[in-house]
CSV table of C-alpha atoms and ligand atoms in Angstrom, one decimal:
chain,number,residue,atom,x,y,z
A,452,MET,CA,71.3,142.2,-104.7
A,453,SER,CA,70.0,138.7,-105.2
A,454,VAL,CA,66.9,137.7,-103.2
A,455,GLU,CA,68.0,134.1,-103.4
A,456,GLN,CA,69.7,132.5,-100.4
A,457,ALA,CA,71.1,129.0,-100.0
A,458,PHE,CA,72.0,127.2,-96.8
A,459,ARG,CA,73.9,123.9,-96.7
A,460,ALA,CA,73.9,121.5,-93.7
A,461,ARG,CA,75.0,118.0,-92.8
A,462,TRP,CA,71.4,116.8,-92.7
A,463,VAL,CA,68.1,118.3,-93.8
A,464,PHE,CA,64.9,116.9,-92.4
A,465,PRO,CA,62.0,117.7,-94.8
A,466,PRO,CA,58.6,117.2,-93.3
A,467,GLU,CA,57.3,114.5,-95.6
A,468,SER,CA,60.4,112.5,-96.7
A,469,GLU,CA,63.5,110.8,-95.3
A,470,PRO,CA,66.3,113.0,-94.0
A,471,ILE,CA,68.8,114.1,-96.8
A,472,ARG,CA,72.5,114.1,-96.1
A,473,ASP,CA,74.6,117.1,-97.2
A,474,ALA,CA,71.7,119.0,-98.6
A,475,THR,CA,71.1,122.6,-99.4
A,476,ILE,CA,67.8,124.5,-99.0
A,477,ILE,CA,67.1,127.5,-101.3
A,478,VAL,CA,65.0,130.4,-100.2
A,479,THR,CA,63.9,133.0,-102.7
A,480,ALA,CA,62.3,136.2,-101.3
A,481,GLY,CA,61.3,134.3,-98.1
A,482,ILE,CA,59.8,131.3,-99.9
A,483,LEU,CA,61.4,127.9,-99.8
A,484,THR,CA,62.0,127.0,-103.5
A,485,ASP,CA,64.1,123.9,-103.4
A,486,ILE,CA,65.9,121.3,-101.3
A,487,THR,CA,68.8,119.8,-103.2
A,488,THR,CA,72.0,117.7,-102.9
A,489,GLN,CA,73.6,119.6,-105.7
A,490,ARG,CA,76.7,121.6,-104.8
A,491,ILE,CA,75.8,125.3,-104.8
A,492,PRO,CA,79.0,127.3,-104.6
A,493,THR,CA,77.3,130.4,-103.1
A,494,ALA,CA,75.5,128.4,-100.3
A,495,LYS,CA,76.3,129.4,-96.7
A,496,ASP,CA,77.7,126.3,-95.1
A,497,LEU,CA,76.1,125.7,-91.7
A,498,GLY,CA,78.5,122.8,-90.9
A,499,SER,CA,77.6,119.9,-88.6
A,500,ALA,CA,74.0,120.8,-88.1
A,501,ALA,CA,70.4,119.7,-89.0
A,502,ILE,CA,67.9,121.9,-90.7
A,503,ILE,CA,64.5,120.9,-89.5
A,504,PRO,CA,61.0,122.5,-89.9
A,505,GLY,CA,60.5,125.5,-87.7
A,506,LEU,CA,60.2,124.7,-84.0
A,507,VAL,CA,56.8,125.8,-82.6
A,508,ASN,CA,56.4,126.5,-78.9
A,509,ALA,CA,52.6,126.2,-78.8
A,510,HIS,CA,52.2,127.2,-75.1
A,511,VAL,CA,54.3,129.8,-73.3
A,512,HIS,CA,53.8,132.6,-70.8
A,513,LEU,CA,56.6,135.1,-71.7
A,514,GLU,CA,55.8,137.3,-68.7
A,515,PHE,CA,57.6,134.9,-66.4
A,516,SER,CA,60.8,135.0,-68.5
A,517,GLY,CA,62.6,137.0,-65.8
A,518,HIS,CA,62.7,134.0,-63.5
A,519,SER,CA,66.0,132.3,-63.2
A,520,THR,CA,64.4,129.1,-61.7
A,521,PRO,CA,60.9,127.8,-61.6
A,522,ILE,CA,58.6,129.2,-58.9
A,523,THR,CA,58.4,126.9,-55.9
A,524,PRO,CA,56.8,124.8,-54.5
A,525,PRO,CA,55.5,122.6,-57.3
A,526,LEU,CA,53.1,120.9,-54.9
A,527,PRO,CA,50.4,121.2,-53.8
A,528,PHE,CA,49.4,122.9,-57.1
A,529,THR,CA,47.3,125.6,-55.4
A,530,ASP,CA,50.4,126.6,-53.3
A,531,TRP,CA,52.2,127.0,-56.6
A,532,ILE,CA,49.4,129.3,-57.9
A,533,ARG,CA,49.6,131.4,-54.7
A,534,SER,CA,53.4,131.8,-55.4
A,535,VAL,CA,52.7,132.8,-59.0
A,536,ILE,CA,50.1,135.4,-57.8
A,537,ARG,CA,52.7,136.8,-55.3
A,538,SER,CA,55.3,136.9,-58.0
A,539,ARG,CA,53.0,138.8,-60.4
A,540,GLN,CA,52.4,141.4,-57.6
A,541,GLN,CA,56.1,141.9,-57.0
A,542,GLU,CA,57.2,141.7,-60.6
A,543,GLY,CA,59.7,144.2,-62.0
A,544,SER,CA,59.6,145.3,-65.6
A,545,ARG,CA,57.1,143.4,-67.7
A,546,GLU,CA,58.6,144.9,-70.8
A,547,GLY,CA,62.0,143.5,-69.7
A,548,SER,CA,60.7,140.0,-69.0
A,549,LEU,CA,58.9,139.8,-72.3
A,550,ALA,CA,62.0,141.1,-74.2
A,551,SER,CA,64.2,138.5,-72.5
A,552,GLY,CA,61.7,135.7,-73.2
A,553,ILE,CA,61.5,136.7,-76.9
A,554,GLN,CA,65.3,136.8,-77.0
A,555,GLU,CA,65.6,133.4,-75.5
A,556,CYS,CA,63.1,131.9,-78.0
A,557,LEU,CA,65.0,133.4,-80.9
A,558,GLN,CA,68.4,132.1,-79.5
A,559,THR,CA,67.0,128.6,-79.1
A,560,GLU,CA,65.7,128.5,-82.7
A,561,THR,CA,62.0,128.8,-82.0
A,562,THR,CA,60.2,130.2,-85.0
A,563,ALA,CA,56.6,130.4,-83.7
A,564,LEU,CA,54.8,130.8,-80.4
A,565,GLY,CA,51.4,130.4,-78.7
A,566,GLU,CA,51.9,133.1,-76.1
A,567,ILE,CA,49.5,133.6,-73.2
A,568,ALA,CA,49.4,137.4,-72.7
A,569,THR,CA,48.1,139.5,-69.8
A,570,SER,CA,48.7,142.8,-71.5
A,571,PRO,CA,48.8,144.2,-75.1
A,572,LEU,CA,52.5,144.6,-74.7
A,573,SER,CA,53.1,141.0,-75.6
A,574,ALA,CA,51.5,141.4,-79.1
A,575,LYS,CA,53.3,144.7,-79.6
A,576,GLN,CA,56.7,143.3,-78.7
A,577,LEU,CA,56.2,140.1,-80.7
A,578,ASP,CA,55.1,142.2,-83.7
A,579,GLU,CA,58.5,143.8,-83.7
A,580,CYS,CA,60.5,140.5,-84.0
A,581,SER,CA,60.4,137.7,-86.5
A,582,LEU,CA,58.5,135.2,-84.5
A,583,ALA,CA,55.2,133.9,-86.0
A,584,GLY,CA,52.2,132.6,-84.0
A,585,VAL,CA,49.2,133.5,-81.9
A,586,VAL,CA,49.0,135.9,-78.9
A,587,PHE,CA,46.2,134.5,-76.7
A,588,GLN,CA,44.9,137.3,-74.5
A,589,GLU,CA,44.2,135.7,-71.1
A,590,VAL,CA,40.7,136.0,-69.5
A,591,ILE,CA,40.2,135.4,-65.8
A,592,GLY,CA,36.9,135.9,-63.9
A,593,ILE,CA,35.2,133.4,-61.7
A,594,SER,CA,32.6,135.4,-59.8
A,595,GLU,CA,29.3,136.4,-61.5
A,596,GLN,CA,30.2,140.1,-61.4
A,597,ALA,CA,33.7,139.5,-62.9
A,598,ALA,CA,32.1,137.3,-65.6
A,599,ARG,CA,29.8,140.1,-66.5
A,600,GLU,CA,32.5,142.7,-66.5
A,601,LYS,CA,35.1,140.7,-68.4
A,602,GLY,CA,32.4,139.5,-70.8
A,603,SER,CA,31.7,143.1,-71.9
A,604,GLN,CA,35.4,143.7,-72.5
A,605,LEU,CA,36.1,140.7,-74.8
A,606,VAL,CA,35.9,142.4,-78.1
A,607,GLU,CA,38.2,145.2,-76.9
A,608,LEU,CA,40.7,142.5,-75.7
A,609,LEU,CA,40.7,141.0,-79.1
A,610,THR,CA,41.1,144.3,-81.0
A,611,ASP,CA,43.3,146.2,-78.5
A,612,TYR,CA,46.4,145.6,-80.6
A,613,GLN,CA,46.3,144.6,-84.2
A,614,PRO,CA,49.5,143.0,-85.4
A,615,GLN,CA,51.1,144.5,-88.5
A,616,ARG,CA,52.5,141.2,-89.7
A,617,ASP,CA,50.2,138.6,-91.2
A,618,GLN,CA,52.2,135.8,-89.4
A,619,LEU,CA,51.0,137.0,-86.0
A,620,SER,CA,47.3,136.9,-84.9
A,621,ILE,CA,45.3,137.4,-81.7
A,622,GLY,CA,43.3,134.8,-79.9
A,623,LEU,CA,41.7,134.4,-76.4
A,624,SER,CA,42.7,132.2,-73.5
A,625,PRO,CA,40.0,131.5,-70.9
A,626,HIS,CA,42.5,130.5,-68.2
A,627,ALA,CA,41.0,127.3,-66.6
A,628,PRO,CA,37.8,125.8,-65.1
A,629,TYR,CA,38.7,127.1,-61.6
A,630,SER,CA,39.3,130.7,-62.7
A,631,VAL,CA,36.7,131.3,-65.5
A,632,HIS,CA,32.9,131.4,-64.8
A,633,PRO,CA,31.1,129.0,-67.3
A,634,ASP,CA,28.9,131.9,-68.5
A,635,LEU,CA,32.0,133.9,-69.4
A,636,LEU,CA,33.5,130.8,-71.1
A,637,GLN,CA,30.3,130.5,-73.3
A,638,LYS,CA,30.7,134.1,-74.4
A,639,ILE,CA,34.3,133.6,-75.2
A,640,VAL,CA,33.4,130.5,-77.4
A,641,GLN,CA,30.7,132.5,-79.2
A,642,LEU,CA,33.2,135.2,-80.0
A,643,SER,CA,35.8,132.7,-81.2
A,644,ARG,CA,33.3,131.4,-83.6
A,645,SER,CA,32.0,134.7,-84.9
A,646,GLU,CA,35.5,136.3,-85.1
A,647,HIS,CA,37.3,133.2,-86.2
A,648,CYS,CA,39.9,133.5,-83.5
A,649,PRO,CA,41.6,130.6,-81.8
A,650,LEU,CA,41.3,129.7,-78.1
A,651,ALA,CA,43.7,128.1,-75.6
A,652,MET,CA,42.5,126.8,-72.3
A,653,HIS,CA,44.4,125.0,-69.5
A,654,LEU,CA,42.2,121.9,-69.0
A,655,ALA,CA,42.5,118.4,-67.5
A,656,GLU,CA,45.7,119.6,-65.8
A,657,ASN,CA,45.2,117.6,-62.6
A,658,ARG,CA,42.8,115.6,-60.5
A,659,ALA,CA,41.9,118.5,-58.2
A,660,GLU,CA,40.3,120.4,-61.1
A,661,ARG,CA,38.0,117.4,-61.7
A,662,GLU,CA,37.1,117.3,-58.0
A,663,LEU,CA,36.2,121.0,-58.1
A,664,ILE,CA,33.8,120.9,-61.1
A,665,GLY,CA,32.4,117.5,-60.2
A,666,SER,CA,31.6,118.1,-56.5
A,667,CYS,CA,32.8,121.6,-55.5
A,668,GLU,CA,35.3,120.1,-53.1
A,669,GLY,CA,39.1,119.7,-52.8
A,670,GLU,CA,42.1,122.0,-52.8
A,671,PHE,CA,40.7,124.4,-55.4
A,672,ARG,CA,37.7,125.1,-53.2
A,673,SER,CA,39.9,125.9,-50.2
A,674,PHE,CA,42.1,128.0,-52.4
A,675,LEU,CA,39.2,130.1,-53.8
A,676,GLU,CA,37.7,130.5,-50.3
A,677,ASP,CA,41.0,131.7,-48.9
A,678,MET,CA,41.3,134.2,-51.7
A,679,ASN,CA,37.7,135.4,-51.1
A,680,LEU,CA,36.8,134.3,-54.6
A,681,TRP,CA,34.5,131.3,-53.9
A,682,PRO,CA,31.6,131.8,-56.4
A,683,GLY,CA,29.3,129.0,-55.1
A,684,ASP,CA,28.5,126.1,-57.3
A,685,VAL,CA,28.7,127.7,-60.8
A,686,TRP,CA,29.6,124.4,-62.5
A,687,HIS,CA,26.2,122.8,-62.5
A,688,GLU,CA,26.1,122.5,-66.3
A,689,PHE,CA,29.8,121.7,-66.5
A,690,ARG,CA,30.4,118.8,-64.2
A,691,THR,CA,32.8,116.9,-66.4
A,692,ILE,CA,35.9,117.6,-68.5
A,693,ASN,CA,33.8,116.3,-71.4
A,694,ASP,CA,31.3,119.1,-70.8
A,695,TYR,CA,34.1,121.5,-71.3
A,696,LEU,CA,35.5,119.8,-74.4
A,697,ARG,CA,32.0,119.9,-76.0
A,698,LEU,CA,31.7,123.6,-75.4
A,699,LEU,CA,35.2,124.3,-76.6
A,700,SER,CA,34.6,122.2,-79.8
A,701,GLN,CA,32.2,125.0,-80.8
A,702,ALA,CA,35.1,127.5,-81.0
A,703,ASP,CA,36.8,128.3,-84.3
A,704,SER,CA,39.7,126.2,-83.0
A,705,ALA,CA,40.9,125.3,-79.6
A,706,LEU,CA,44.1,124.3,-77.9
A,707,ILE,CA,43.6,122.1,-74.8
A,708,VAL,CA,46.7,123.0,-72.8
A,709,HIS,CA,48.2,120.2,-70.7
A,710,GLY,CA,45.5,117.5,-70.9
A,711,ASN,CA,47.7,115.6,-68.4
A,712,ASP,CA,44.6,113.9,-66.8
A,713,LEU,CA,42.5,113.2,-70.0
A,714,GLN,CA,40.6,109.9,-69.6
A,715,ALA,CA,39.7,107.4,-72.4
A,716,ASP,CA,36.2,108.8,-73.1
A,717,GLU,CA,37.5,112.3,-73.3
A,718,ILE,CA,40.3,111.2,-75.7
A,719,GLU,CA,37.6,109.4,-77.8
A,720,TYR,CA,35.7,112.7,-78.0
A,721,LEU,CA,38.7,114.7,-79.0
A,722,ALA,CA,39.5,112.2,-81.7
A,723,THR,CA,36.3,113.3,-83.5
A,724,GLN,CA,37.2,117.0,-83.4
A,725,SER,CA,39.9,117.9,-85.9
A,726,GLN,CA,39.8,121.6,-85.0
A,727,MET,CA,41.0,120.8,-81.5
A,728,SER,CA,44.7,120.1,-80.5
A,729,VAL,CA,46.3,119.1,-77.2
A,730,VAL,CA,49.5,120.9,-76.0
A,731,TYR,CA,51.7,118.8,-73.9
A,732,CYS,CA,54.3,120.7,-71.9
A,733,PRO,CA,56.9,117.9,-71.1
A,734,ARG,CA,59.3,119.4,-68.6
A,735,THR,CA,56.5,121.4,-66.8
A,736,HIS,CA,54.6,118.1,-66.6
A,737,ALA,CA,57.7,116.5,-65.0
A,738,TYR,CA,58.1,119.5,-62.6
A,739,PHE,CA,54.7,118.9,-61.2
A,740,GLN,CA,55.3,115.1,-60.9
A,741,HIS,CA,52.1,114.2,-62.7
A,742,ALA,CA,51.4,110.5,-63.6
A,743,GLN,CA,52.5,109.6,-67.1
A,744,HIS,CA,51.0,111.8,-69.8
A,745,PRO,CA,48.5,110.1,-72.2
A,746,LEU,CA,50.6,111.2,-75.2
A,747,PRO,CA,50.8,107.7,-76.9
A,748,HIS,CA,47.1,107.2,-76.5
A,749,LEU,CA,46.3,110.7,-78.0
A,750,LEU,CA,48.6,110.0,-81.0
A,751,ASP,CA,47.1,106.5,-81.5
A,752,ARG,CA,43.7,108.1,-81.8
A,753,GLY,CA,45.0,110.6,-84.4
A,754,ILE,CA,44.7,113.7,-82.2
A,755,ASN,CA,47.0,116.6,-83.1
A,756,VAL,CA,49.4,117.0,-80.2
A,757,ALA,CA,51.9,120.0,-80.1
A,758,LEU,CA,54.6,120.8,-77.5
A,759,GLY,CA,54.9,123.8,-75.3
A,760,THR,CA,57.5,124.9,-72.7
A,761,ASP,CA,54.9,126.7,-70.5
A,762,GLY,CA,56.5,129.7,-68.7
A,763,ARG,CA,59.8,129.9,-66.7
A,764,SER,CA,57.4,129.7,-63.7
A,765,SER,CA,57.5,125.9,-64.2
A,766,ASN,CA,60.3,125.2,-66.6
A,767,PRO,CA,64.0,126.1,-66.2
A,768,ASP,CA,64.2,127.6,-69.7
A,769,LEU,CA,62.2,128.2,-73.0
A,770,ASP,CA,64.3,125.9,-75.2
A,771,LEU,CA,61.6,123.8,-76.9
A,772,TRP,CA,64.1,121.5,-78.4
A,773,GLN,CA,65.0,120.3,-74.8
A,774,ASP,CA,61.3,119.5,-74.3
A,775,ALA,CA,61.4,117.4,-77.6
A,776,ARG,CA,64.4,115.6,-76.3
A,777,HIS,CA,62.6,115.0,-73.0
A,778,VAL,CA,59.7,113.4,-74.9
A,779,ARG,CA,62.2,111.2,-76.8
A,780,GLN,CA,63.6,109.9,-73.5
A,781,THR,CA,60.3,109.5,-71.7
A,782,PHE,CA,58.5,107.7,-74.6
A,783,PRO,CA,61.2,105.6,-76.3
A,784,ASN,CA,58.5,103.7,-78.2
A,785,LEU,CA,57.5,106.7,-80.2
A,786,SER,CA,59.4,107.0,-83.5
A,787,PRO,CA,61.8,110.0,-83.6
A,788,ASN,CA,59.9,111.2,-86.6
A,789,GLU,CA,56.8,111.5,-84.5
A,790,VAL,CA,58.6,113.4,-81.8
A,791,LEU,CA,60.0,115.8,-84.4
A,792,ASN,CA,56.5,116.4,-85.7
A,793,LEU,CA,55.2,117.2,-82.2
A,794,ALA,CA,57.8,120.0,-81.9
A,795,THR,CA,57.3,121.4,-85.4
A,796,LEU,CA,54.4,120.4,-87.8
A,797,ASN,CA,51.8,119.7,-85.2
A,798,GLY,CA,52.5,123.0,-83.5
A,799,ALA,CA,52.1,124.8,-86.8
A,800,ARG,CA,48.8,123.0,-87.4
A,801,ALA,CA,47.6,123.8,-83.8
A,802,LEU,CA,48.3,127.6,-84.3
A,803,LYS,CA,46.9,127.4,-87.9
A,804,LEU,CA,50.2,128.6,-89.5
A,805,CYS,CA,50.0,128.0,-93.2
A,806,SER,CA,52.8,125.4,-93.4
A,807,SER,CA,55.5,123.6,-91.4
A,808,GLY,CA,58.1,126.0,-92.7
A,809,LEU,CA,60.0,123.5,-94.9
A,810,THR,CA,57.3,123.1,-97.5
A,811,ILE,CA,58.4,124.0,-101.1
A,812,GLY,CA,56.4,126.9,-102.4
A,813,ARG,CA,55.6,128.2,-98.9
A,814,GLN,CA,57.1,130.8,-96.5
A,815,ALA,CA,60.4,129.3,-95.3
A,816,ARG,CA,60.5,128.8,-91.5
A,817,TRP,CA,63.2,126.5,-90.3
A,818,SER,CA,65.4,125.8,-87.2
A,819,LEU,CA,68.9,124.6,-86.9
A,820,VAL,CA,69.9,121.9,-84.4
A,821,PRO,CA,73.7,121.4,-83.9
A,822,LEU,CA,75.0,117.9,-84.5
A,823,ASP,CA,78.0,116.4,-82.8
A,824,ALA,CA,80.8,117.0,-85.4
A,825,LEU,CA,83.0,114.2,-84.0
A,826,SER,CA,80.3,111.5,-84.1
A,827,SER,CA,80.5,108.9,-86.8
A,828,GLU,CA,76.8,107.9,-86.2
A,829,SER,CA,75.3,107.2,-89.6
A,830,ASP,CA,71.6,107.2,-88.4
A,831,PRO,CA,70.5,110.8,-88.8
A,832,TRP,CA,67.7,110.3,-86.2
A,833,ARG,CA,70.1,109.2,-83.5
A,834,LEU,CA,72.4,112.0,-84.3
A,835,LEU,CA,69.5,114.5,-84.2
A,836,PHE,CA,68.3,113.5,-80.7
A,837,ALA,CA,71.8,112.7,-79.3
B,771,ZN,ZN1,50.2,127.7,-69.0
């Protein structure tokens, strides 16, 4: 049996050149070996579709995949978190939710994930499918005692499950400034550096977070007091988002998840740190009715921005391509090529995957986007995002 496979489609979008009409990609033993317009009689014809580099969903919580609709209310934010906590307590089968999330990602042509996991089950189940990416084990602990306890379990968390496939790795996710004690965060960053593991942290998600770390006031204080979790002022060395960015810059690599509220000086700092990426979750951002995302500013400053769906707790589905289309509509001044990169190449870079998936000589990882068969549109970019 030949190990060579060929796939023909109406358009192929290679990562570093113009789209190619009626092209065929050739994959030999899993490696992309050619992209050609020559007729290959044995090629599988994929019809009116586009072959693009593999879609990368750089931020998702698969554990919420059992939800048919996002968790309400979206606002105020801390009420949404209370609902999430209630939903976690009442949840049915975690295994079933993870399996249905993985299934949905595969069905919507996602090839790699940045999954935030609250149990080793995520890594185990992902290891059994074809998805690449990083499983970030979530760490939460805001009191001094929780920080000490969790701090002593970090190595275990990182080594609890070792993936069998080299395309899957384990990272850590210190949850957010309102849920992780700064001492614990420092330990996590040290471990990231010594073990070369990536980090992902929800940061600059909204104004209330800034209010909490800056002055210990606002809705997060009330929320933590109501939950009997108020730790006192533990943020004295971390009064600003920039303080967090500077600490996270010492990690092996870091994903700043959301970054909805990043300000000019913070963006300037990020622009100097090539090992840091921002993950924008477009439809989740819209669900919470935030002010416009600083995406164009981030891209202007050369910062690597990837896309994520976040979980079904704040997004109706896990179809990353729908988030890319949302970006295309929200930011019409961005070029379609830039938007495609957000959903593919930039995500691969954020998760340190070895290539975009459509690089000749590298492991092939590509996605298929159906194109309107009846459309006579000659511009491949319009056709792609139609
Ligand atoms: Zn998230």
